[in-house]
mmCIF file of C-alpha atoms in Angstrom:
data_model
loop_
_atom_site.group_PDB
_atom_site.id
_atom_site.type_symbol
_atom_site.label_atom_id
_atom_site.label_comp_id
_atom_site.label_asym_id
_atom_site.label_seq_id
_atom_site.Cartn_x
_atom_site.Cartn_y
_atom_site.Cartn_z
ATOM 1 C CA UNK A 2 2.499 55.808 106.623
ATOM 2 C CA UNK A 3 1.136 55.801 103.061
ATOM 3 C CA UNK A 4 1.780 52.864 100.680
ATOM 4 C CA UNK A 5 4.967 53.137 98.595
ATOM 5 C CA UNK A 6 4.860 54.658 95.122
ATOM 6 C CA UNK A 7 5.597 52.006 92.489
ATOM 7 C CA UNK A 8 5.184 51.351 88.800
ATOM 8 C CA UNK A 9 5.238 48.183 86.677
ATOM 9 C CA UNK A 10 7.287 48.923 83.540
ATOM 10 C CA UNK A 11 7.140 46.914 80.345
ATOM 11 C CA UNK A 12 10.468 45.126 80.942
ATOM 12 C CA UNK A 13 8.854 43.091 83.736
ATOM 13 C CA UNK A 14 8.045 39.524 82.547
ATOM 14 C CA UNK A 15 4.383 38.598 82.297
ATOM 15 C CA UNK A 16 4.251 36.308 85.326
ATOM 16 C CA UNK A 17 5.768 38.996 87.538
ATOM 17 C CA UNK A 18 3.680 41.811 86.034
ATOM 18 C CA UNK A 19 0.522 40.036 87.151
ATOM 19 C CA UNK A 20 1.986 39.473 90.619
ATOM 20 C CA UNK A 21 3.109 43.082 91.044
ATOM 21 C CA UNK A 22 -0.294 44.377 89.963
ATOM 22 C CA UNK A 23 -1.979 42.450 92.767
ATOM 23 C CA UNK A 24 -3.068 44.807 95.523
ATOM 24 C CA UNK A 25 -2.797 43.138 98.935
ATOM 25 C CA UNK A 26 -4.663 44.557 101.909
ATOM 26 C CA UNK A 27 -2.656 46.345 104.603
ATOM 27 C CA UNK A 28 -3.338 45.085 108.124
ATOM 28 C CA UNK A 29 -1.878 45.732 111.564
ATOM 29 C CA UNK A 30 -1.280 43.415 114.505
ATOM 30 C CA UNK A 31 -0.230 44.488 117.994
ATOM 31 C CA UNK A 32 3.128 43.204 119.266
ATOM 32 C CA UNK A 33 4.034 44.443 122.739
ATOM 33 C CA UNK A 34 2.104 47.660 122.036
ATOM 34 C CA UNK A 35 3.913 48.225 118.712
ATOM 35 C CA UNK A 36 1.831 48.159 115.486
ATOM 36 C CA UNK A 37 3.163 45.484 113.144
ATOM 37 C CA UNK A 38 2.157 45.982 109.521
ATOM 38 C CA UNK A 39 1.489 43.057 107.238
ATOM 39 C CA UNK A 40 0.165 42.462 103.725
ATOM 40 C CA UNK A 41 -2.673 40.019 103.035
ATOM 41 C CA UNK A 42 -3.218 38.916 99.425
ATOM 42 C CA UNK A 43 -6.286 36.709 99.858
ATOM 43 C CA UNK A 44 -7.419 36.891 103.501
ATOM 44 C CA UNK A 45 -10.974 35.799 102.662
ATOM 45 C CA UNK A 46 -9.814 32.336 101.521
ATOM 46 C CA UNK A 47 -10.376 31.041 105.038
ATOM 47 C CA UNK A 48 -10.384 27.395 103.968
ATOM 48 C CA UNK A 49 -6.744 27.567 102.835
ATOM 49 C CA UNK A 50 -3.733 27.124 105.138
ATOM 50 C CA UNK A 51 -1.598 30.179 105.883
ATOM 51 C CA UNK A 52 1.759 31.048 104.317
ATOM 52 C CA UNK A 53 3.697 33.919 105.915
ATOM 53 C CA UNK A 54 6.818 35.506 104.385
ATOM 54 C CA UNK A 55 9.401 37.293 106.561
ATOM 55 C CA UNK A 56 12.008 39.672 105.099
ATOM 56 C CA UNK A 57 15.674 40.233 105.954
ATOM 57 C CA UNK A 58 17.449 43.019 107.838
ATOM 58 C CA UNK A 59 16.283 46.559 106.970
ATOM 59 C CA UNK A 60 13.888 44.937 104.505
ATOM 60 C CA UNK A 61 10.100 44.933 104.390
ATOM 61 C CA UNK A 62 7.087 42.966 103.197
ATOM 62 C CA UNK A 63 7.304 44.301 99.626
ATOM 63 C CA UNK A 64 10.473 42.293 98.994
ATOM 64 C CA UNK A 65 7.996 39.443 98.429
ATOM 65 C CA UNK A 66 5.563 41.275 96.107
ATOM 66 C CA UNK A 67 6.610 39.302 93.008
ATOM 67 C CA UNK A 68 6.778 35.994 94.909
ATOM 68 C CA UNK A 69 3.846 35.853 97.326
ATOM 69 C CA UNK A 70 0.928 36.045 94.818
ATOM 70 C CA UNK A 71 2.218 32.913 93.072
ATOM 71 C CA UNK A 72 1.060 30.870 96.076
ATOM 72 C CA UNK A 73 -2.501 32.151 96.491
ATOM 73 C CA UNK A 74 -4.044 29.219 94.593
ATOM 74 C CA UNK A 75 -3.240 26.921 97.510
ATOM 75 C CA UNK A 76 -2.510 29.211 100.470
ATOM 76 C CA UNK A 77 -3.763 32.260 102.296
ATOM 77 C CA UNK A 78 -0.668 34.407 101.780
ATOM 78 C CA UNK A 79 0.838 37.115 103.967
ATOM 79 C CA UNK A 80 4.081 39.075 104.314
ATOM 80 C CA UNK A 81 4.964 41.195 107.329
ATOM 81 C CA UNK A 82 7.169 44.127 108.292
ATOM 82 C CA UNK A 83 9.230 43.342 111.378
ATOM 83 C CA UNK A 84 9.275 46.025 114.064
ATOM 84 C CA UNK A 85 11.289 49.095 113.087
ATOM 85 C CA UNK A 86 11.097 48.270 109.379
ATOM 86 C CA UNK A 87 8.683 48.895 106.526
ATOM 87 C CA UNK A 88 5.436 50.394 107.792
ATOM 88 C CA UNK A 89 5.634 48.831 111.259
ATOM 89 C CA UNK A 90 6.110 50.882 114.407
ATOM 90 C CA UNK A 91 9.486 51.658 115.948
ATOM 91 C CA UNK A 92 10.753 50.496 119.341
ATOM 92 C CA UNK A 93 13.151 51.721 121.984
ATOM 93 C CA UNK A 94 14.986 48.396 121.728
ATOM 94 C CA UNK A 95 15.187 45.522 119.250
ATOM 95 C CA UNK A 96 15.967 41.924 120.190
ATOM 96 C CA UNK A 97 15.643 38.508 118.505
ATOM 97 C CA UNK A 98 12.812 37.641 120.892
ATOM 98 C CA UNK A 99 10.850 40.812 120.112
ATOM 99 C CA UNK A 100 11.148 40.162 116.372
ATOM 100 C CA UNK A 101 9.875 36.615 116.937
ATOM 101 C CA UNK A 102 6.943 38.049 118.870
ATOM 102 C CA UNK A 103 6.167 40.245 115.848
ATOM 103 C CA UNK A 104 5.817 37.113 113.723
ATOM 104 C CA UNK A 105 3.690 35.399 116.354
ATOM 105 C CA UNK A 106 1.454 38.473 116.602
ATOM 106 C CA UNK A 107 0.763 38.414 112.856
ATOM 107 C CA UNK A 108 0.041 34.671 112.821
ATOM 108 C CA UNK A 109 -2.455 35.131 115.638
ATOM 109 C CA UNK A 110 -4.012 38.310 114.236
ATOM 110 C CA UNK A 111 -4.553 36.644 110.852
ATOM 111 C CA UNK A 112 -6.266 33.738 112.605
ATOM 112 C CA UNK A 113 -3.878 31.085 111.282
ATOM 113 C CA UNK A 114 -3.911 27.622 112.825
ATOM 114 C CA UNK A 115 -1.486 25.577 110.703
ATOM 115 C CA UNK A 116 0.779 28.131 109.072
ATOM 116 C CA UNK A 117 3.988 27.856 107.074
ATOM 117 C CA UNK A 118 6.660 30.463 107.820
ATOM 118 C CA UNK A 119 9.253 31.443 105.197
ATOM 119 C CA UNK A 120 12.081 33.656 106.432
ATOM 120 C CA UNK A 121 14.916 35.148 104.401
ATOM 121 C CA UNK A 122 18.355 35.849 105.892
ATOM 122 C CA UNK A 123 17.957 37.754 109.189
ATOM 123 C CA UNK A 124 14.255 36.883 109.008
ATOM 124 C CA UNK A 125 15.042 33.170 108.932
ATOM 125 C CA UNK A 126 16.578 33.117 112.397
ATOM 126 C CA UNK A 127 13.602 35.157 113.639
ATOM 127 C CA UNK A 128 11.347 32.476 112.143
ATOM 128 C CA UNK A 129 13.255 29.800 114.068
ATOM 129 C CA UNK A 130 12.767 31.752 117.285
ATOM 130 C CA UNK A 131 9.050 32.138 116.484
ATOM 131 C CA UNK A 132 8.839 28.354 116.120
ATOM 132 C CA UNK A 133 9.721 28.065 119.805
ATOM 133 C CA UNK A 134 6.937 30.518 120.755
ATOM 134 C CA UNK A 135 3.940 29.226 118.777
ATOM 135 C CA UNK A 136 4.697 25.638 117.663
ATOM 136 C CA UNK A 137 1.016 24.745 118.009
ATOM 137 C CA UNK A 138 0.117 27.243 115.251
ATOM 138 C CA UNK A 139 2.787 26.126 112.745
ATOM 139 C CA UNK A 140 3.196 23.114 110.497
ATOM 140 C CA UNK A 141 6.432 24.025 108.693
ATOM 141 C CA UNK A 142 9.291 26.542 108.723
ATOM 142 C CA UNK A 143 11.474 27.302 105.693
ATOM 143 C CA UNK A 144 14.599 29.413 106.098
ATOM 144 C CA UNK A 145 16.123 30.979 102.992
ATOM 145 C CA UNK A 146 19.881 31.636 103.070
ATOM 146 C CA UNK A 147 19.802 32.437 106.776
ATOM 147 C CA UNK A 148 23.033 32.594 108.812
ATOM 148 C CA UNK A 149 23.278 30.980 112.233
ATOM 149 C CA UNK A 150 26.180 31.322 114.629
ATOM 150 C CA UNK A 151 27.529 27.830 115.213
ATOM 151 C CA UNK A 152 30.009 26.586 117.793
ATOM 152 C CA UNK A 153 33.021 28.858 118.192
ATOM 153 C CA UNK A 154 32.119 31.275 115.377
ATOM 154 C CA UNK A 155 32.513 34.935 116.331
ATOM 155 C CA UNK A 156 29.329 37.002 116.247
ATOM 156 C CA UNK A 157 30.008 39.466 113.438
ATOM 157 C CA UNK A 158 27.773 42.176 114.861
ATOM 158 C CA UNK A 159 29.592 45.483 114.341
ATOM 159 C CA UNK A 160 29.224 48.279 116.908
ATOM 160 C CA UNK A 161 28.083 51.800 116.759
ATOM 161 C CA UNK A 162 27.387 53.179 113.323
ATOM 162 C CA UNK A 163 23.848 54.299 112.480
ATOM 163 C CA UNK A 164 22.396 53.970 109.002
ATOM 164 C CA UNK A 165 19.401 55.495 107.306
ATOM 165 C CA UNK A 166 19.390 58.953 108.901
ATOM 166 C CA UNK A 167 20.009 60.813 105.648
ATOM 167 C CA UNK A 168 17.024 62.528 104.019
ATOM 168 C CA UNK A 169 17.179 62.920 100.226
ATOM 169 C CA UNK A 170 15.757 65.956 98.407
ATOM 170 C CA UNK A 171 13.887 63.897 95.801
ATOM 171 C CA UNK A 172 12.541 60.416 95.184
ATOM 172 C CA UNK A 173 15.009 59.957 92.346
ATOM 173 C CA UNK A 174 17.962 60.876 94.561
ATOM 174 C CA UNK A 175 16.909 58.311 97.152
ATOM 175 C CA UNK A 176 16.378 55.595 94.546
ATOM 176 C CA UNK A 177 19.866 56.166 93.162
ATOM 177 C CA UNK A 178 21.343 55.451 96.594
ATOM 178 C CA UNK A 179 19.610 52.092 97.055
ATOM 179 C CA UNK A 180 22.023 49.179 97.479
ATOM 180 C CA UNK A 181 21.651 45.490 98.198
ATOM 181 C CA UNK A 182 23.583 44.319 101.240
ATOM 182 C CA UNK A 183 25.590 42.327 100.420
ATOM 183 C CA UNK A 184 25.833 43.488 96.827
ATOM 184 C CA UNK A 185 25.204 40.827 94.193
ATOM 185 C CA UNK A 186 23.869 40.342 90.654
ATOM 186 C CA UNK A 187 20.186 41.224 90.365
ATOM 187 C CA UNK A 188 17.351 41.290 87.871
ATOM 188 C CA UNK A 189 16.972 45.014 87.304
ATOM 189 C CA UNK A 190 13.177 45.070 87.488
ATOM 190 C CA UNK A 191 13.255 43.315 90.878
ATOM 191 C CA UNK A 192 15.960 45.617 92.222
ATOM 192 C CA UNK A 193 14.003 48.647 91.004
ATOM 193 C CA UNK A 194 10.751 47.500 92.619
ATOM 194 C CA UNK A 195 12.431 46.833 95.953
ATOM 195 C CA UNK A 196 14.145 50.232 95.794
ATOM 196 C CA UNK A 197 10.827 51.978 95.103
ATOM 197 C CA UNK A 198 9.207 50.278 98.089
ATOM 198 C CA UNK A 199 12.162 50.955 100.401
ATOM 199 C CA UNK A 200 11.683 54.728 100.671
ATOM 200 C CA UNK A 201 9.059 56.942 102.295
ATOM 201 C CA UNK A 202 8.087 60.569 101.971
ATOM 202 C CA UNK A 203 8.919 62.754 104.990
ATOM 203 C CA UNK A 204 8.547 66.495 105.580
ATOM 204 C CA UNK A 205 12.085 67.253 104.393
ATOM 205 C CA UNK A 206 12.114 64.897 101.387
ATOM 206 C CA UNK A 207 12.595 61.127 101.165
ATOM 207 C CA UNK A 208 14.026 58.656 103.684
ATOM 208 C CA UNK A 209 14.498 54.909 104.087
ATOM 209 C CA UNK A 210 11.699 52.729 105.458
ATOM 210 C CA UNK A 211 13.452 51.658 108.637
ATOM 211 C CA UNK A 212 14.352 53.069 112.022
ATOM 212 C CA UNK A 213 17.854 54.623 111.878
ATOM 213 C CA UNK A 214 18.297 53.436 115.474
ATOM 214 C CA UNK A 215 18.116 49.758 114.451
ATOM 215 C CA UNK A 216 21.137 47.997 115.965
ATOM 216 C CA UNK A 217 23.389 46.019 113.611
ATOM 217 C CA UNK A 218 21.924 42.614 112.734
ATOM 218 C CA UNK A 219 22.473 40.214 115.601
ATOM 219 C CA UNK A 220 23.029 36.575 114.766
ATOM 220 C CA UNK A 221 21.501 34.253 117.351
ATOM 221 C CA UNK A 222 24.137 33.722 120.047
ATOM 222 C CA UNK A 223 23.906 29.927 119.800
ATOM 223 C CA UNK A 224 22.367 28.665 116.593
ATOM 224 C CA UNK A 225 22.824 25.026 117.574
ATOM 225 C CA UNK A 226 20.895 25.527 120.817
ATOM 226 C CA UNK A 227 18.129 27.361 118.960
ATOM 227 C CA UNK A 228 17.795 24.605 116.360
ATOM 228 C CA UNK A 229 17.595 22.027 119.149
ATOM 229 C CA UNK A 230 14.521 23.828 120.523
ATOM 230 C CA UNK A 231 12.647 23.775 117.205
ATOM 231 C CA UNK A 232 9.955 21.099 117.071
ATOM 232 C CA UNK A 233 8.312 22.399 113.908
ATOM 233 C CA UNK A 234 9.378 20.590 110.698
ATOM 234 C CA UNK A 235 12.226 22.573 109.151
ATOM 235 C CA UNK A 236 13.498 23.043 105.600
ATOM 236 C CA UNK A 237 16.316 25.200 104.256
ATOM 237 C CA UNK A 238 17.077 26.825 100.898
ATOM 238 C CA UNK A 239 20.429 28.433 100.061
ATOM 239 C CA UNK A 240 22.158 29.996 97.079
ATOM 240 C CA UNK A 241 25.165 28.189 95.638
ATOM 241 C CA UNK A 242 27.098 31.470 95.394
ATOM 242 C CA UNK A 243 25.912 33.028 98.653
ATOM 243 C CA UNK A 244 28.496 35.047 100.567
ATOM 244 C CA UNK A 245 26.368 34.777 103.726
ATOM 245 C CA UNK A 246 25.777 31.037 103.970
ATOM 246 C CA UNK A 247 29.263 30.100 102.824
ATOM 247 C CA UNK A 248 30.187 26.500 101.935
ATOM 248 C CA UNK A 249 31.901 26.065 105.316
ATOM 249 C CA UNK A 250 28.915 27.408 107.251
ATOM 250 C CA UNK A 251 26.515 25.363 105.121
ATOM 251 C CA UNK A 252 28.420 22.170 105.898
ATOM 252 C CA UNK A 253 28.208 22.826 109.632
ATOM 253 C CA UNK A 254 24.496 23.552 109.352
ATOM 254 C CA UNK A 255 23.982 20.305 107.431
ATOM 255 C CA UNK A 256 25.650 18.409 110.268
ATOM 256 C CA UNK A 257 23.246 19.996 112.747
ATOM 257 C CA UNK A 258 20.194 19.380 110.564
ATOM 258 C CA UNK A 259 21.042 15.675 110.497
ATOM 259 C CA UNK A 260 20.422 15.603 114.241
ATOM 260 C CA UNK A 261 16.887 16.962 113.879
ATOM 261 C CA UNK A 262 14.263 14.309 113.083
ATOM 262 C CA UNK A 263 11.957 16.855 111.403
ATOM 263 C CA UNK A 264 14.626 18.479 109.178
ATOM 264 C CA UNK A 265 15.866 17.583 105.705
ATOM 265 C CA UNK A 266 19.054 18.439 103.774
ATOM 266 C CA UNK A 267 19.130 21.963 102.289
ATOM 267 C CA UNK A 268 18.006 22.766 98.766
ATOM 268 C CA UNK A 269 20.867 24.598 97.039
ATOM 269 C CA UNK A 270 19.853 26.789 94.085
ATOM 270 C CA UNK A 271 22.552 26.631 91.363
ATOM 271 C CA UNK A 272 24.032 30.033 90.550
ATOM 272 C CA UNK A 273 21.972 31.659 93.289
ATOM 273 C CA UNK A 274 23.284 34.409 95.542
ATOM 274 C CA UNK A 275 22.119 35.526 98.983
ATOM 275 C CA UNK A 276 19.044 37.522 97.903
ATOM 276 C CA UNK A 277 17.465 34.690 95.937
ATOM 277 C CA UNK A 278 14.217 36.568 95.252
ATOM 278 C CA UNK A 279 16.324 39.211 93.474
ATOM 279 C CA UNK A 280 18.492 37.101 91.167
ATOM 280 C CA UNK A 281 16.681 33.733 91.010
ATOM 281 C CA UNK A 282 12.986 34.385 91.763
ATOM 282 C CA UNK A 283 11.526 31.560 89.673
ATOM 283 C CA UNK A 284 14.062 29.051 91.003
ATOM 284 C CA UNK A 285 13.129 30.164 94.516
ATOM 285 C CA UNK A 286 9.421 29.737 93.746
ATOM 286 C CA UNK A 287 10.092 26.269 92.312
ATOM 287 C CA UNK A 288 12.073 25.257 95.404
ATOM 288 C CA UNK A 289 9.359 26.536 97.739
ATOM 289 C CA UNK A 290 6.631 24.766 95.764
ATOM 290 C CA UNK A 291 8.556 21.497 95.828
ATOM 291 C CA UNK A 292 9.019 21.710 99.600
ATOM 292 C CA UNK A 293 5.383 22.637 100.188
ATOM 293 C CA UNK A 294 4.189 19.766 97.989
ATOM 294 C CA UNK A 295 6.312 17.314 99.967
ATOM 295 C CA UNK A 296 5.123 18.594 103.348
#
């Protein structure tokens, strides 16, 4: 699959223009015989520790294009496409464990020994699962507005409907159909960049960069049990106005985090929504930098 077609218009602020003009290398790791694509901004900085970004459901590595380069001064920075999304291969089935193996495959392929994982939303729970697979290769996990099923909460996975099968006649038609899920306020230049990197050219026109057969996002069946298995130091960032990590869910997660000796209370970004890299990118960068400096 060829790299997405993007542009960097003049309305992009200077700090982000420099980040978006960076050209990371495309690499592939093998995860259960499925090619897992990942971006590497500075892979030759072997003396630096690794920092790996993981996207949310139906997302891809390019969601982090304006964020990841801001960490290359201190880290060897990567962002991956989970199986079935972005430029990674498709599977016959998708499970939380297989997604976690995708993350582990990239960490190993990149040769990281003391990596930090940052996972957004759906990707955050996959990061937690990866922490149980390769704790010896990780020094910190940061989950960003990630939902976990706690106690008697009902798993909100909805059955049946397939998304992403439609092919659009033109690039412009596909871009017009791009939506954030859930919808929220967004900086237009960020939304536009993510839209441009979310489509791919196919024989009949343009389609989304994910497998239409992806099952609905599955929240870990028992978030409390998963957290109890995590031995890697854990930090959490949420948006004050998130409709995914609601105040009630956040309070229950705080209670669980208090039981973990390696966890700390969440960082709540004022005015932030679920997709923090879309509406509050600099606040997200500041929160990540503060956590990384502490750890």
